[in-house]
């Protein structure tokens, strides 16, 4: 197949309106985060960095730090487990389902994205 | 000659005792040495008395060697005789305490340290002199040298104290000029001071003394041999004097011990090896060195990695105690870092996954129903299907395989008193789409979860801004891609050959092609610049794979569009969008012949000879044949090879034909719906309608065949959605779903793998319904059923 190239300029179909295209990754990230926070059943959303310091959180500080600390340890252990079984594998997502709600963790070297949701509506 | 001075009465008795303890027979050397010792010992009490000048009573000791040369070692430091004396005593007292007993003990200690060495010399000299006569002189030398050491020491001690005195008094104020003065410093080399000289006992065989030494060694050997039974040698016991040992305790700094443990896990080793591989070893020559070096840094890295995790853990736990402090301090430093986290791609991706996961949790029952999977019931988790693969377009075959394995086809085994119905699962809608009219729906050809929806109003007066969105089943609350435009979108279609291309047709006649793989909102190709672009709204778009048998090319995909300016064009993507007209729809009059020739009725003034085209449908098997519906109500069968004439015209509708659909199983039958409230089923060979359905008095916007059964089709008119099952009845729809007042249903689309139907309405919502309790097994799609219909029933309605 031939390669597609963008025809520059002169396009009347360039998007306009409530979602401008030019803001870049940061705006998209913020928007997605806001959407997640406002979803049904979501109790809290947290982004903590590698040292456990919250970058963005919707819960109070002590709870955030508690979650961050505990989940960090669990994530490390989970990752260790996955990689022990197969070193080429790596942990991408962690979900803990409990009686009351579900904790979802997206771990990374630099941060932890934690969302707590109560799925039973 | 050593001047001897008689021993003077001393306050410290201990000295002489010890000295006397070491008496030997009257050797000259020993006597001398003893005297020398006593002499040196005398220095101390003089220091103690505090009144005498230190320098005066010191008796100079002279050492003269065998040849009569004065080899008196000279002291390193010459004390200034005019300096005061008070201070050194104080120093000593402060160091040793004020008690005289301590004093004595310390000095005795001092002496004791000296004595053994001297006595050692004594003993050595005893033995030595008994054997070899020559050695006596040397021993005296050595003893004398050794004796000088303590005096040195003492001198040093005093000199140090004097040094202290010297430094304390002169304190010049250094002025600025002094600082800037250039000071001349002259460096000269001092005489070489030899501190230690250990003469070698090895002599080369070739030197001059070698013979002497050899002779000496031989004499010695014979002596040793002769010694045993010789009268000259008498064995004699002797008791050595052992000095009284004294325990001294020393305390050193506390030795801090730390235990470090490292557990190396499988992945740790793997990481280290990989890291080694990544930084390749430089050359083959230094292979060995570098491997050894590399192993060490790898170990370090291991430890660092493990150490860092340990640190992180400890930090995390300790953070909870001092969180506030840390937060306030580090917040400024960390802000840059946290911003970079927010901007990173990985974070964006994680958010994306997270949203999908949330959706899955929220919509799990609905999605499970959609995919015909068992619904997850709390609190017993049954392992729902994972929707975590975020790739849209490479929808992995794994998922399909999983679905096939886990799919339970639920044929209604219940007592079928419950009639067939449509159950609404969810709807795709968000704030952006509110109030817009859904004009077209299209599935992605490769990814069964990706849906393209076009939003735009049909009527000219109602034109608002338009929107084309790509929705994913996995996220019903927010579209994956949003393409906005000032014109209403009237047609969308995904390409088959390049599944990432989405063609969008607008109300102003423009066609744009977007690449949904990229995040940009700019279309890849655009027909607004093309001279052959459409002048009226593009009512339908479709990607067709055509055989190019004549030119010998492979199957090539073209985009076919039909628009209100009466042209059916095909667009080919070479360097831009190239357009060729497939057909120009000409107006035909009802009463004239079937050929599409121009015929003007008398008195009828035609505004344009072109008939606006509303829809088309390519034959599923033969992509050269297609049907085109016009605003006049005619359906023309055309061929790509002829662009002047129609092959056939089907007349039956009285209003614009909005949709034509070929039966996927039986290729002779097609359906058409129109604004004259009716749906007509045709047979290909018959230009008269075969079956017609006029259920309501509302405009029928859309009609679609079910992909699973040849008898079932869905109809969307303004007020309701109907599911017809021809097997059951040809007079009434099987299921009727009435719309909420004020909302019109504008589009229908069947989902391919499942029993679901998508219905778009005029409020911007695309609702997903599940067909339940259908009387016939839905996946038994044979053409036979319709053939039986065709045979006996030949219901013709005009």
PDB file of N, CA, C and O in Angstrom, chain B residues 546 582-583 623-626 638-645 647:
ATOM      1  N   UNK B 546     -12.189  -4.331  -6.011  1.00  0.00           N
ATOM      2  CA  UNK B 546     -12.556  -4.695  -7.363  1.00  0.00           C
ATOM      3  C   UNK B 546     -11.449  -5.460  -8.023  1.00  0.00           C
ATOM      4  O   UNK B 546     -10.275  -5.142  -7.858  1.00  0.00           O
ATOM      5  N   UNK B 582     -18.411   6.792 -12.122  1.00  0.00           N
ATOM      6  CA  UNK B 582     -18.888   5.479 -12.540  1.00  0.00           C
ATOM      7  C   UNK B 582     -20.185   5.620 -13.313  1.00  0.00           C
ATOM      8  O   UNK B 582     -20.482   4.859 -14.200  1.00  0.00           O
ATOM      9  N   UNK B 583     -20.930   6.570 -12.893  1.00  0.00           N
ATOM     10  CA  UNK B 583     -22.262   6.660 -13.484  1.00  0.00           C
ATOM     11  C   UNK B 583     -22.800   8.047 -13.214  1.00  0.00           C
ATOM     12  O   UNK B 583     -22.592   8.626 -12.166  1.00  0.00           O
ATOM     13  N   UNK B 623     -18.743  -7.769  -7.999  1.00  0.00           N
ATOM     14  CA  UNK B 623     -18.574  -6.361  -7.641  1.00  0.00           C
ATOM     15  C   UNK B 623     -18.647  -5.446  -8.849  1.00  0.00           C
ATOM     16  O   UNK B 623     -18.381  -4.261  -8.758  1.00  0.00           O
ATOM     17  N   UNK B 624     -19.030  -5.986  -9.940  1.00  0.00           N
ATOM     18  CA  UNK B 624     -19.231  -5.111 -11.080  1.00  0.00           C
ATOM     19  C   UNK B 624     -20.649  -4.578 -11.156  1.00  0.00           C
ATOM     20  O   UNK B 624     -20.909  -3.561 -11.780  1.00  0.00           O
ATOM     21  N   UNK B 625     -21.518  -5.278 -10.509  1.00  0.00           N
ATOM     22  CA  UNK B 625     -22.936  -4.921 -10.576  1.00  0.00           C
ATOM     23  C   UNK B 625     -23.309  -4.204  -9.291  1.00  0.00           C
ATOM     24  O   UNK B 625     -22.923  -4.637  -8.197  1.00  0.00           O
ATOM     25  N   UNK B 626     -24.053  -3.169  -9.447  1.00  0.00           N
ATOM     26  CA  UNK B 626     -24.516  -2.515  -8.248  1.00  0.00           C
ATOM     27  C   UNK B 626     -25.879  -1.908  -8.507  1.00  0.00           C
ATOM     28  O   UNK B 626     -26.271  -1.660  -9.655  1.00  0.00           O
ATOM     29  N   UNK B 638     -26.861  -1.138 -12.257  1.00  0.00           N
ATOM     30  CA  UNK B 638     -25.840  -0.642 -13.168  1.00  0.00           C
ATOM     31  C   UNK B 638     -24.623  -1.545 -13.117  1.00  0.00           C
ATOM     32  O   UNK B 638     -24.487  -2.379 -12.241  1.00  0.00           O
ATOM     33  N   UNK B 639     -23.763  -1.301 -14.034  1.00  0.00           N
ATOM     34  CA  UNK B 639     -22.522  -2.064 -14.061  1.00  0.00           C
ATOM     35  C   UNK B 639     -21.372  -1.085 -14.152  1.00  0.00           C
ATOM     36  O   UNK B 639     -21.496  -0.008 -14.719  1.00  0.00           O
ATOM     37  N   UNK B 640     -20.296  -1.496 -13.589  1.00  0.00           N
ATOM     38  CA  UNK B 640     -19.142  -0.605 -13.622  1.00  0.00           C
ATOM     39  C   UNK B 640     -18.569  -0.453 -15.008  1.00  0.00           C
ATOM     40  O   UNK B 640     -17.851   0.493 -15.293  1.00  0.00           O
ATOM     41  N   UNK B 641     -18.894  -1.389 -15.832  1.00  0.00           N
ATOM     42  CA  UNK B 641     -18.306  -1.308 -17.167  1.00  0.00           C
ATOM     43  C   UNK B 641     -19.049  -0.310 -18.047  1.00  0.00           C
ATOM     44  O   UNK B 641     -18.475   0.257 -18.960  1.00  0.00           O
ATOM     45  N   UNK B 642     -20.289  -0.131 -17.753  1.00  0.00           N
ATOM     46  CA  UNK B 642     -21.038   0.836 -18.550  1.00  0.00           C
ATOM     47  C   UNK B 642     -21.325   2.045 -17.703  1.00  0.00           C
ATOM     48  O   UNK B 642     -21.950   1.916 -16.650  1.00  0.00           O
ATOM     49  N   UNK B 643     -20.925   3.162 -18.135  1.00  0.00           N
ATOM     50  CA  UNK B 643     -21.264   4.316 -17.324  1.00  0.00           C
ATOM     51  C   UNK B 643     -22.265   5.229 -18.026  1.00  0.00           C
ATOM     52  O   UNK B 643     -22.437   6.372 -17.653  1.00  0.00           O
ATOM     53  N   UNK B 644     -22.880   4.719 -19.004  1.00  0.00           N
ATOM     54  CA  UNK B 644     -23.893   5.530 -19.676  1.00  0.00           C
ATOM     55  C   UNK B 644     -25.284   5.013 -19.449  1.00  0.00           C
ATOM     56  O   UNK B 644     -26.231   5.770 -19.370  1.00  0.00           O
ATOM     57  N   UNK B 645     -25.384   3.743 -19.378  1.00  0.00           N
ATOM     58  CA  UNK B 645     -26.719   3.156 -19.356  1.00  0.00           C
ATOM     59  C   UNK B 645     -26.931   2.326 -18.120  1.00  0.00           C
ATOM     60  O   UNK B 645     -25.997   1.778 -17.552  1.00  0.00           O
ATOM     61  N   UNK B 647     -28.542  -1.043 -16.511  1.00  0.00           N
ATOM     62  CA  UNK B 647     -28.902  -2.370 -16.965  1.00  0.00           C
ATOM     63  C   UNK B 647     -30.382  -2.613 -16.753  1.00  0.00           C
ATOM     64  O   UNK B 647     -31.035  -3.273 -17.539  1.00  0.00           O
TER      65      UNK B 647
END
